[in-house]
Amino acid sequence: MTDVLCFGDSNTWGYNPKDGSRFSWEIRWTGRLQKELQGDGIRVLEEGLCGRTTIFEDPLRQGRRGTELFPVLLETHGQPEFITLMLGTNDCKTVFSASADVIGKGVARLLEQARQCAPKSRVLVISPIHLGEQVWEDGFDPEFSPESVEVSKRLGDVYEKIANRYGAAFLRASDYVKSSAEDQEHMDAENHQIFAEVVGRKIREM
């Protein structure tokens, strides 16, 4: 059995933009990825958490710093053969005042942890979807700003360079999927399906 550890935030957790509930396993991209790869002897290990960042400690939510938990999960799951790493959206929040380059340093730190704790794992770095243009407006998410939207758009180029430097595979999620109109931040069910197919093809290439 080949394990794929999917480490991410609310878009890996499966946050439903319509009502804030969690999509079922059959709808989440991780669950659909399992179905997509079921004939290849692959088991998907889902590790998504709403609000998770790369390196930042959220003053409003406990245990969201990715670098704090990532090594523990790598040990828990016994150095999985594949790792998908998709974080950065929450790092764009105004409370962190982080540029795309600083957020990229957080991704680099996670890759260093993977190299140290799971040296045989093959890593797929995924730059997250762009935040919607209205995400900061009333009725959506006040933790973001217009600058947050622009930072989210810069992550792809930054992540690609970092992935190349560390010898990791790279996927730009925003080339295939987008945030929903409902909340300007999370993928809807249709985009989860598309994303599962895209990630499945990439893993097969790896």
PDB file of C-alpha atoms in Angstrom:
ATOM      1  CA  MET A   1       0.000   0.000   0.000  1.00  0.00           C
ATOM      2  CA  THR A   2       1.309   3.442  -0.974  1.00  0.00           C
ATOM      3  CA  ASP A   3       0.358   6.329   1.341  1.00  0.00           C
ATOM      4  CA  VAL A   4      -0.340   9.905   0.258  1.00  0.00           C
ATOM      5  CA  LEU A   5      -0.369  12.397   3.140  1.00  0.00           C
ATOM      6  CA  CYS A   6      -2.408  15.499   2.272  1.00  0.00           C
ATOM      7  CA  PHE A   7      -1.330  18.328   4.575  1.00  0.00           C
ATOM      8  CA  GLY A   8      -3.331  21.520   4.267  1.00  0.00           C
ATOM      9  CA  ASP A   9      -5.910  23.940   5.599  1.00  0.00           C
ATOM     10  CA  SER A  10      -9.681  24.320   5.254  1.00  0.00           C
ATOM     11  CA  ASN A  11      -9.678  23.533   1.544  1.00  0.00           C
ATOM     12  CA  THR A  12      -8.131  20.161   2.423  1.00  0.00           C
ATOM     13  CA  TRP A  13     -10.423  19.780   5.441  1.00  0.00           C
ATOM     14  CA  GLY A  14     -13.377  20.264   3.099  1.00  0.00           C
ATOM     15  CA  TYR A  15     -15.032  23.488   4.284  1.00  0.00           C
ATOM     16  CA  ASN A  16     -18.392  24.004   2.562  1.00  0.00           C
ATOM     17  CA  PRO A  17     -18.596  27.658   1.453  1.00  0.00           C
ATOM     18  CA  LYS A  18     -22.397  27.616   1.410  1.00  0.00           C
ATOM     19  CA  ASP A  19     -22.995  26.967   5.104  1.00  0.00           C
ATOM     20  CA  GLY A  20     -19.673  26.398   6.875  1.00  0.00           C
ATOM     21  CA  SER A  21     -20.250  22.669   7.317  1.00  0.00           C
ATOM     22  CA  ARG A  22     -17.802  20.013   6.176  1.00  0.00           C
ATOM     23  CA  PHE A  23     -18.220  18.310   2.833  1.00  0.00           C
ATOM     24  CA  SER A  24     -18.596  14.555   3.123  1.00  0.00           C
ATOM     25  CA  TRP A  25     -15.666  12.260   2.335  1.00  0.00           C
ATOM     26  CA  GLU A  26     -17.229  11.468  -1.037  1.00  0.00           C
ATOM     27  CA  ILE A  27     -17.179  15.163  -2.011  1.00  0.00           C
ATOM     28  CA  ARG A  28     -13.894  16.365  -0.505  1.00  0.00           C
ATOM     29  CA  TRP A  29     -11.009  16.354  -2.981  1.00  0.00           C
ATOM     30  CA  THR A  30      -9.077  14.004  -0.726  1.00  0.00           C
ATOM     31  CA  GLY A  31     -11.905  11.475  -0.750  1.00  0.00           C
ATOM     32  CA  ARG A  32     -12.311  11.817  -4.485  1.00  0.00           C
ATOM     33  CA  LEU A  33      -8.559  11.451  -4.887  1.00  0.00           C
ATOM     34  CA  GLN A  34      -8.801   8.151  -3.015  1.00  0.00           C
ATOM     35  CA  LYS A  35     -11.439   6.989  -5.477  1.00  0.00           C
ATOM     36  CA  GLU A  36      -9.399   8.318  -8.391  1.00  0.00           C
ATOM     37  CA  LEU A  37      -6.359   6.278  -7.349  1.00  0.00           C
ATOM     38  CA  GLN A  38      -8.072   3.253  -5.830  1.00  0.00           C
ATOM     39  CA  GLY A  39      -6.798   0.951  -8.550  1.00  0.00           C
ATOM     40  CA  ASP A  40      -3.197   2.002  -7.915  1.00  0.00           C
ATOM     41  CA  GLY A  41      -2.891   0.649  -4.382  1.00  0.00           C
ATOM     42  CA  ILE A  42      -2.876   4.141  -2.875  1.00  0.00           C
ATOM     43  CA  ARG A  43      -4.268   5.200   0.511  1.00  0.00           C
ATOM     44  CA  VAL A  44      -5.003   8.883   1.124  1.00  0.00           C
ATOM     45  CA  LEU A  45      -4.180  10.195   4.600  1.00  0.00           C
ATOM     46  CA  GLU A  46      -6.146  13.394   5.122  1.00  0.00           C
ATOM     47  CA  GLU A  47      -4.620  16.040   7.416  1.00  0.00           C
ATOM     48  CA  GLY A  48      -6.455  19.304   6.804  1.00  0.00           C
ATOM     49  CA  LEU A  49      -7.285  21.917   9.440  1.00  0.00           C
ATOM     50  CA  CYS A  50      -9.232  25.165   9.139  1.00  0.00           C
ATOM     51  CA  GLY A  51      -7.027  28.183   9.754  1.00  0.00           C
ATOM     52  CA  ARG A  52      -3.710  26.347   9.419  1.00  0.00           C
ATOM     53  CA  THR A  53      -0.728  28.466   8.395  1.00  0.00           C
ATOM     54  CA  THR A  54       2.825  27.616   7.401  1.00  0.00           C
ATOM     55  CA  ILE A  55       4.804  29.191  10.260  1.00  0.00           C
ATOM     56  CA  PHE A  56       2.512  31.722  11.934  1.00  0.00           C
ATOM     57  CA  GLU A  57       0.886  31.301  15.342  1.00  0.00           C
ATOM     58  CA  ASP A  58      -2.670  32.607  15.084  1.00  0.00           C
ATOM     59  CA  PRO A  59      -3.447  34.666  18.205  1.00  0.00           C
ATOM     60  CA  LEU A  60      -7.131  33.825  17.828  1.00  0.00           C
ATOM     61  CA  ARG A  61      -6.919  30.060  17.207  1.00  0.00           C
ATOM     62  CA  GLN A  62      -4.777  27.462  18.913  1.00  0.00           C
ATOM     63  CA  GLY A  63      -2.549  24.963  17.136  1.00  0.00           C
ATOM     64  CA  ARG A  64      -2.644  26.443  13.643  1.00  0.00           C
ATOM     65  CA  ARG A  65       1.098  26.711  12.959  1.00  0.00           C
ATOM     66  CA  GLY A  66       1.925  24.067  10.377  1.00  0.00           C
ATOM     67  CA  THR A  67       5.592  23.680  11.290  1.00  0.00           C
ATOM     68  CA  GLU A  68       4.596  22.769  14.828  1.00  0.00           C
ATOM     69  CA  LEU A  69       2.591  19.693  13.848  1.00  0.00           C
ATOM     70  CA  PHE A  70       4.027  18.597  10.513  1.00  0.00           C
ATOM     71  CA  PRO A  71       7.003  16.607  11.897  1.00  0.00           C
ATOM     72  CA  VAL A  72       4.681  14.855  14.354  1.00  0.00           C
ATOM     73  CA  LEU A  73       2.359  13.799  11.543  1.00  0.00           C
ATOM     74  CA  LEU A  74       5.257  12.546   9.455  1.00  0.00           C
ATOM     75  CA  GLU A  75       6.255  10.321  12.352  1.00  0.00           C
ATOM     76  CA  THR A  76       2.645   9.311  13.044  1.00  0.00           C
ATOM     77  CA  HIS A  77       2.121   8.169   9.466  1.00  0.00           C
ATOM     78  CA  GLY A  78       5.509   6.485   9.162  1.00  0.00           C
ATOM     79  CA  GLN A  79       7.118   8.580   6.443  1.00  0.00           C
ATOM     80  CA  PRO A  80       4.484   8.315   3.680  1.00  0.00           C
ATOM     81  CA  GLU A  81       5.624   7.709   0.122  1.00  0.00           C
ATOM     82  CA  PHE A  82       3.931  10.902  -1.095  1.00  0.00           C
ATOM     83  CA  ILE A  83       3.133  14.234   0.569  1.00  0.00           C
ATOM     84  CA  THR A  84       0.930  16.967  -0.859  1.00  0.00           C
ATOM     85  CA  LEU A  85       1.547  20.311   0.798  1.00  0.00           C
ATOM     86  CA  MET A  86      -1.023  23.065   0.226  1.00  0.00           C
ATOM     87  CA  LEU A  87      -0.857  25.965   2.675  1.00  0.00           C
ATOM     88  CA  GLY A  88      -0.584  29.751   2.453  1.00  0.00           C
ATOM     89  CA  THR A  89      -4.115  31.100   2.226  1.00  0.00           C
ATOM     90  CA  ASN A  90      -4.373  31.808   5.942  1.00  0.00           C
ATOM     91  CA  ASP A  91      -0.892  33.326   5.931  1.00  0.00           C
ATOM     92  CA  CYS A  92      -2.408  36.098   3.781  1.00  0.00           C
ATOM     93  CA  LYS A  93      -4.525  37.364   6.700  1.00  0.00           C
ATOM     94  CA  THR A  94      -3.892  40.952   7.757  1.00  0.00           C
ATOM     95  CA  VAL A  95      -2.895  39.908  11.285  1.00  0.00           C
ATOM     96  CA  PHE A  96       0.336  38.426   9.901  1.00  0.00           C
ATOM     97  CA  SER A  97       1.238  41.255   7.471  1.00  0.00           C
ATOM     98  CA  ALA A  98       3.238  38.757   5.423  1.00  0.00           C
ATOM     99  CA  SER A  99       4.455  39.166   1.863  1.00  0.00           C
ATOM    100  CA  ALA A 100       4.390  36.295  -0.630  1.00  0.00           C
ATOM    101  CA  ASP A 101       8.141  35.884  -0.168  1.00  0.00           C
ATOM    102  CA  VAL A 102       7.811  35.579   3.613  1.00  0.00           C
ATOM    103  CA  ILE A 103       5.015  33.028   3.217  1.00  0.00           C
ATOM    104  CA  GLY A 104       7.282  31.170   0.818  1.00  0.00           C
ATOM    105  CA  LYS A 105       9.911  30.945   3.548  1.00  0.00           C
ATOM    106  CA  GLY A 106       7.294  29.129   5.623  1.00  0.00           C
ATOM    107  CA  VAL A 107       6.830  26.606   2.821  1.00  0.00           C
ATOM    108  CA  ALA A 108      10.595  26.203   2.607  1.00  0.00           C
ATOM    109  CA  ARG A 109      10.698  25.455   6.332  1.00  0.00           C
ATOM    110  CA  LEU A 110       8.071  22.739   5.871  1.00  0.00           C
ATOM    111  CA  LEU A 111      10.109  21.239   3.046  1.00  0.00           C
ATOM    112  CA  GLU A 112      13.157  21.212   5.294  1.00  0.00           C
ATOM    113  CA  GLN A 113      11.132  19.342   7.903  1.00  0.00           C
ATOM    114  CA  ALA A 114      10.027  16.828   5.278  1.00  0.00           C
ATOM    115  CA  ARG A 115      13.632  16.348   4.176  1.00  0.00           C
ATOM    116  CA  GLN A 116      14.707  15.762   7.762  1.00  0.00           C
ATOM    117  CA  CYS A 117      11.806  13.630   9.023  1.00  0.00           C
ATOM    118  CA  ALA A 118      10.767  11.796   5.857  1.00  0.00           C
ATOM    119  CA  PRO A 119      13.734  11.902   3.473  1.00  0.00           C
ATOM    120  CA  LYS A 120      12.338   9.213   1.183  1.00  0.00           C
ATOM    121  CA  SER A 121       8.947  10.896   0.722  1.00  0.00           C
ATOM    122  CA  ARG A 122       8.193  12.544  -2.597  1.00  0.00           C
ATOM    123  CA  VAL A 123       6.641  15.962  -2.041  1.00  0.00           C
ATOM    124  CA  LEU A 124       4.134  17.842  -4.195  1.00  0.00           C
ATOM    125  CA  VAL A 125       4.049  21.547  -3.354  1.00  0.00           C
ATOM    126  CA  ILE A 126       0.696  23.085  -4.286  1.00  0.00           C
ATOM    127  CA  SER A 127       0.218  26.846  -4.390  1.00  0.00           C
ATOM    128  CA  PRO A 128      -3.342  27.498  -3.176  1.00  0.00           C
ATOM    129  CA  ILE A 129      -6.255  29.022  -5.040  1.00  0.00           C
ATOM    130  CA  HIS A 130      -6.485  32.794  -5.194  1.00  0.00           C
ATOM    131  CA  LEU A 131      -8.678  34.591  -2.720  1.00  0.00           C
ATOM    132  CA  GLY A 132     -11.752  36.133  -4.325  1.00  0.00           C
ATOM    133  CA  GLU A 133     -11.701  39.836  -5.104  1.00  0.00           C
ATOM    134  CA  GLN A 134     -14.457  40.513  -2.556  1.00  0.00           C
ATOM    135  CA  VAL A 135     -13.224  38.280   0.274  1.00  0.00           C
ATOM    136  CA  TRP A 136     -12.484  41.234   2.563  1.00  0.00           C
ATOM    137  CA  GLU A 137     -15.896  42.903   2.121  1.00  0.00           C
ATOM    138  CA  ASP A 138     -18.834  42.768   4.554  1.00  0.00           C
ATOM    139  CA  GLY A 139     -20.479  39.360   4.542  1.00  0.00           C
ATOM    140  CA  PHE A 140     -17.298  37.476   3.713  1.00  0.00           C
ATOM    141  CA  ASP A 141     -14.073  37.307   5.787  1.00  0.00           C
ATOM    142  CA  PRO A 142     -12.863  40.490   7.534  1.00  0.00           C
ATOM    143  CA  GLU A 143      -9.560  38.826   8.432  1.00  0.00           C
ATOM    144  CA  PHE A 144      -8.447  39.520   4.855  1.00  0.00           C
ATOM    145  CA  SER A 145      -7.895  42.774   2.951  1.00  0.00           C
ATOM    146  CA  PRO A 146      -7.470  43.856  -0.685  1.00  0.00           C
ATOM    147  CA  GLU A 147      -3.717  43.371  -0.190  1.00  0.00           C
ATOM    148  CA  SER A 148      -4.384  39.805   0.963  1.00  0.00           C
ATOM    149  CA  VAL A 149      -5.934  39.093  -2.427  1.00  0.00           C
ATOM    150  CA  GLU A 150      -2.876  40.403  -4.234  1.00  0.00           C
ATOM    151  CA  VAL A 151      -0.507  38.413  -2.014  1.00  0.00           C
ATOM    152  CA  SER A 152      -2.470  35.220  -2.732  1.00  0.00           C
ATOM    153  CA  LYS A 153      -1.962  35.816  -6.456  1.00  0.00           C
ATOM    154  CA  ARG A 154       1.819  36.032  -6.009  1.00  0.00           C
ATOM    155  CA  LEU A 155       2.205  32.753  -4.146  1.00  0.00           C
ATOM    156  CA  GLY A 156       2.318  30.565  -7.248  1.00  0.00           C
ATOM    157  CA  ASP A 157       5.516  32.037  -8.659  1.00  0.00           C
ATOM    158  CA  VAL A 158       7.174  32.056  -5.244  1.00  0.00           C
ATOM    159  CA  TYR A 159       6.223  28.442  -4.487  1.00  0.00           C
ATOM    160  CA  GLU A 160       7.368  27.197  -7.872  1.00  0.00           C
ATOM    161  CA  LYS A 161      10.882  28.537  -7.308  1.00  0.00           C
ATOM    162  CA  ILE A 162      11.017  27.016  -3.827  1.00  0.00           C
ATOM    163  CA  ALA A 163       9.777  23.635  -5.042  1.00  0.00           C
ATOM    164  CA  ASN A 164      12.459  23.593  -7.740  1.00  0.00           C
ATOM    165  CA  ARG A 165      15.140  24.492  -5.205  1.00  0.00           C
ATOM    166  CA  TYR A 166      14.162  21.593  -2.941  1.00  0.00           C
ATOM    167  CA  GLY A 167      13.641  19.071  -5.723  1.00  0.00           C
ATOM    168  CA  ALA A 168       9.888  18.842  -5.084  1.00  0.00           C
ATOM    169  CA  ALA A 169       7.124  18.584  -7.657  1.00  0.00           C
ATOM    170  CA  PHE A 170       4.904  21.642  -8.121  1.00  0.00           C
ATOM    171  CA  LEU A 171       1.260  22.297  -8.947  1.00  0.00           C
ATOM    172  CA  ARG A 172      -0.459  25.672  -9.272  1.00  0.00           C
ATOM    173  CA  ALA A 173      -4.022  25.088  -8.012  1.00  0.00           C
ATOM    174  CA  SER A 174      -5.243  28.404  -9.407  1.00  0.00           C
ATOM    175  CA  ASP A 175      -4.609  27.133 -12.946  1.00  0.00           C
ATOM    176  CA  TYR A 176      -7.463  24.665 -12.496  1.00  0.00           C
ATOM    177  CA  VAL A 177      -9.777  25.679  -9.642  1.00  0.00           C
ATOM    178  CA  LYS A 178     -11.001  28.818  -7.886  1.00  0.00           C
ATOM    179  CA  SER A 179     -12.706  30.091  -4.770  1.00  0.00           C
ATOM    180  CA  SER A 180     -16.486  30.014  -4.697  1.00  0.00           C
ATOM    181  CA  ALA A 181     -18.782  32.985  -5.186  1.00  0.00           C
ATOM    182  CA  GLU A 182     -20.438  32.101  -1.873  1.00  0.00           C
ATOM    183  CA  ASP A 183     -17.504  33.018   0.367  1.00  0.00           C
ATOM    184  CA  GLN A 184     -14.619  34.053  -1.957  1.00  0.00           C
ATOM    185  CA  GLU A 185     -12.275  31.719  -0.081  1.00  0.00           C
ATOM    186  CA  HIS A 186     -13.139  28.014  -0.412  1.00  0.00           C
ATOM    187  CA  MET A 187     -13.697  25.574  -3.245  1.00  0.00           C
ATOM    188  CA  ASP A 188     -17.214  24.355  -3.980  1.00  0.00           C
ATOM    189  CA  ALA A 189     -18.094  20.726  -4.684  1.00  0.00           C
ATOM    190  CA  GLU A 190     -17.463  21.021  -8.418  1.00  0.00           C
ATOM    191  CA  ASN A 191     -13.989  22.416  -7.865  1.00  0.00           C
ATOM    192  CA  HIS A 192     -13.186  19.647  -5.368  1.00  0.00           C
ATOM    193  CA  GLN A 193     -13.930  17.143  -8.129  1.00  0.00           C
ATOM    194  CA  ILE A 194     -11.760  18.966 -10.659  1.00  0.00           C
ATOM    195  CA  PHE A 195      -8.934  19.330  -8.167  1.00  0.00           C
ATOM    196  CA  ALA A 196      -8.965  15.642  -7.247  1.00  0.00           C
ATOM    197  CA  GLU A 197      -8.544  14.732 -10.910  1.00  0.00           C
ATOM    198  CA  VAL A 198      -5.680  17.193 -11.335  1.00  0.00           C
ATOM    199  CA  VAL A 199      -3.825  16.008  -8.225  1.00  0.00           C
ATOM    200  CA  GLY A 200      -4.417  12.389  -9.205  1.00  0.00           C
ATOM    201  CA  ARG A 201      -2.772  12.928 -12.600  1.00  0.00           C
ATOM    202  CA  LYS A 202       0.155  14.699 -10.962  1.00  0.00           C
ATOM    203  CA  ILE A 203       0.744  11.909  -8.469  1.00  0.00           C
ATOM    204  CA  ARG A 204       0.722   9.346 -11.257  1.00  0.00           C
ATOM    205  CA  GLU A 205       3.349  11.441 -13.070  1.00  0.00           C
ATOM    206  CA  MET A 206       5.474  11.425  -9.925  1.00  0.00           C
TER     207      MET A 206
END
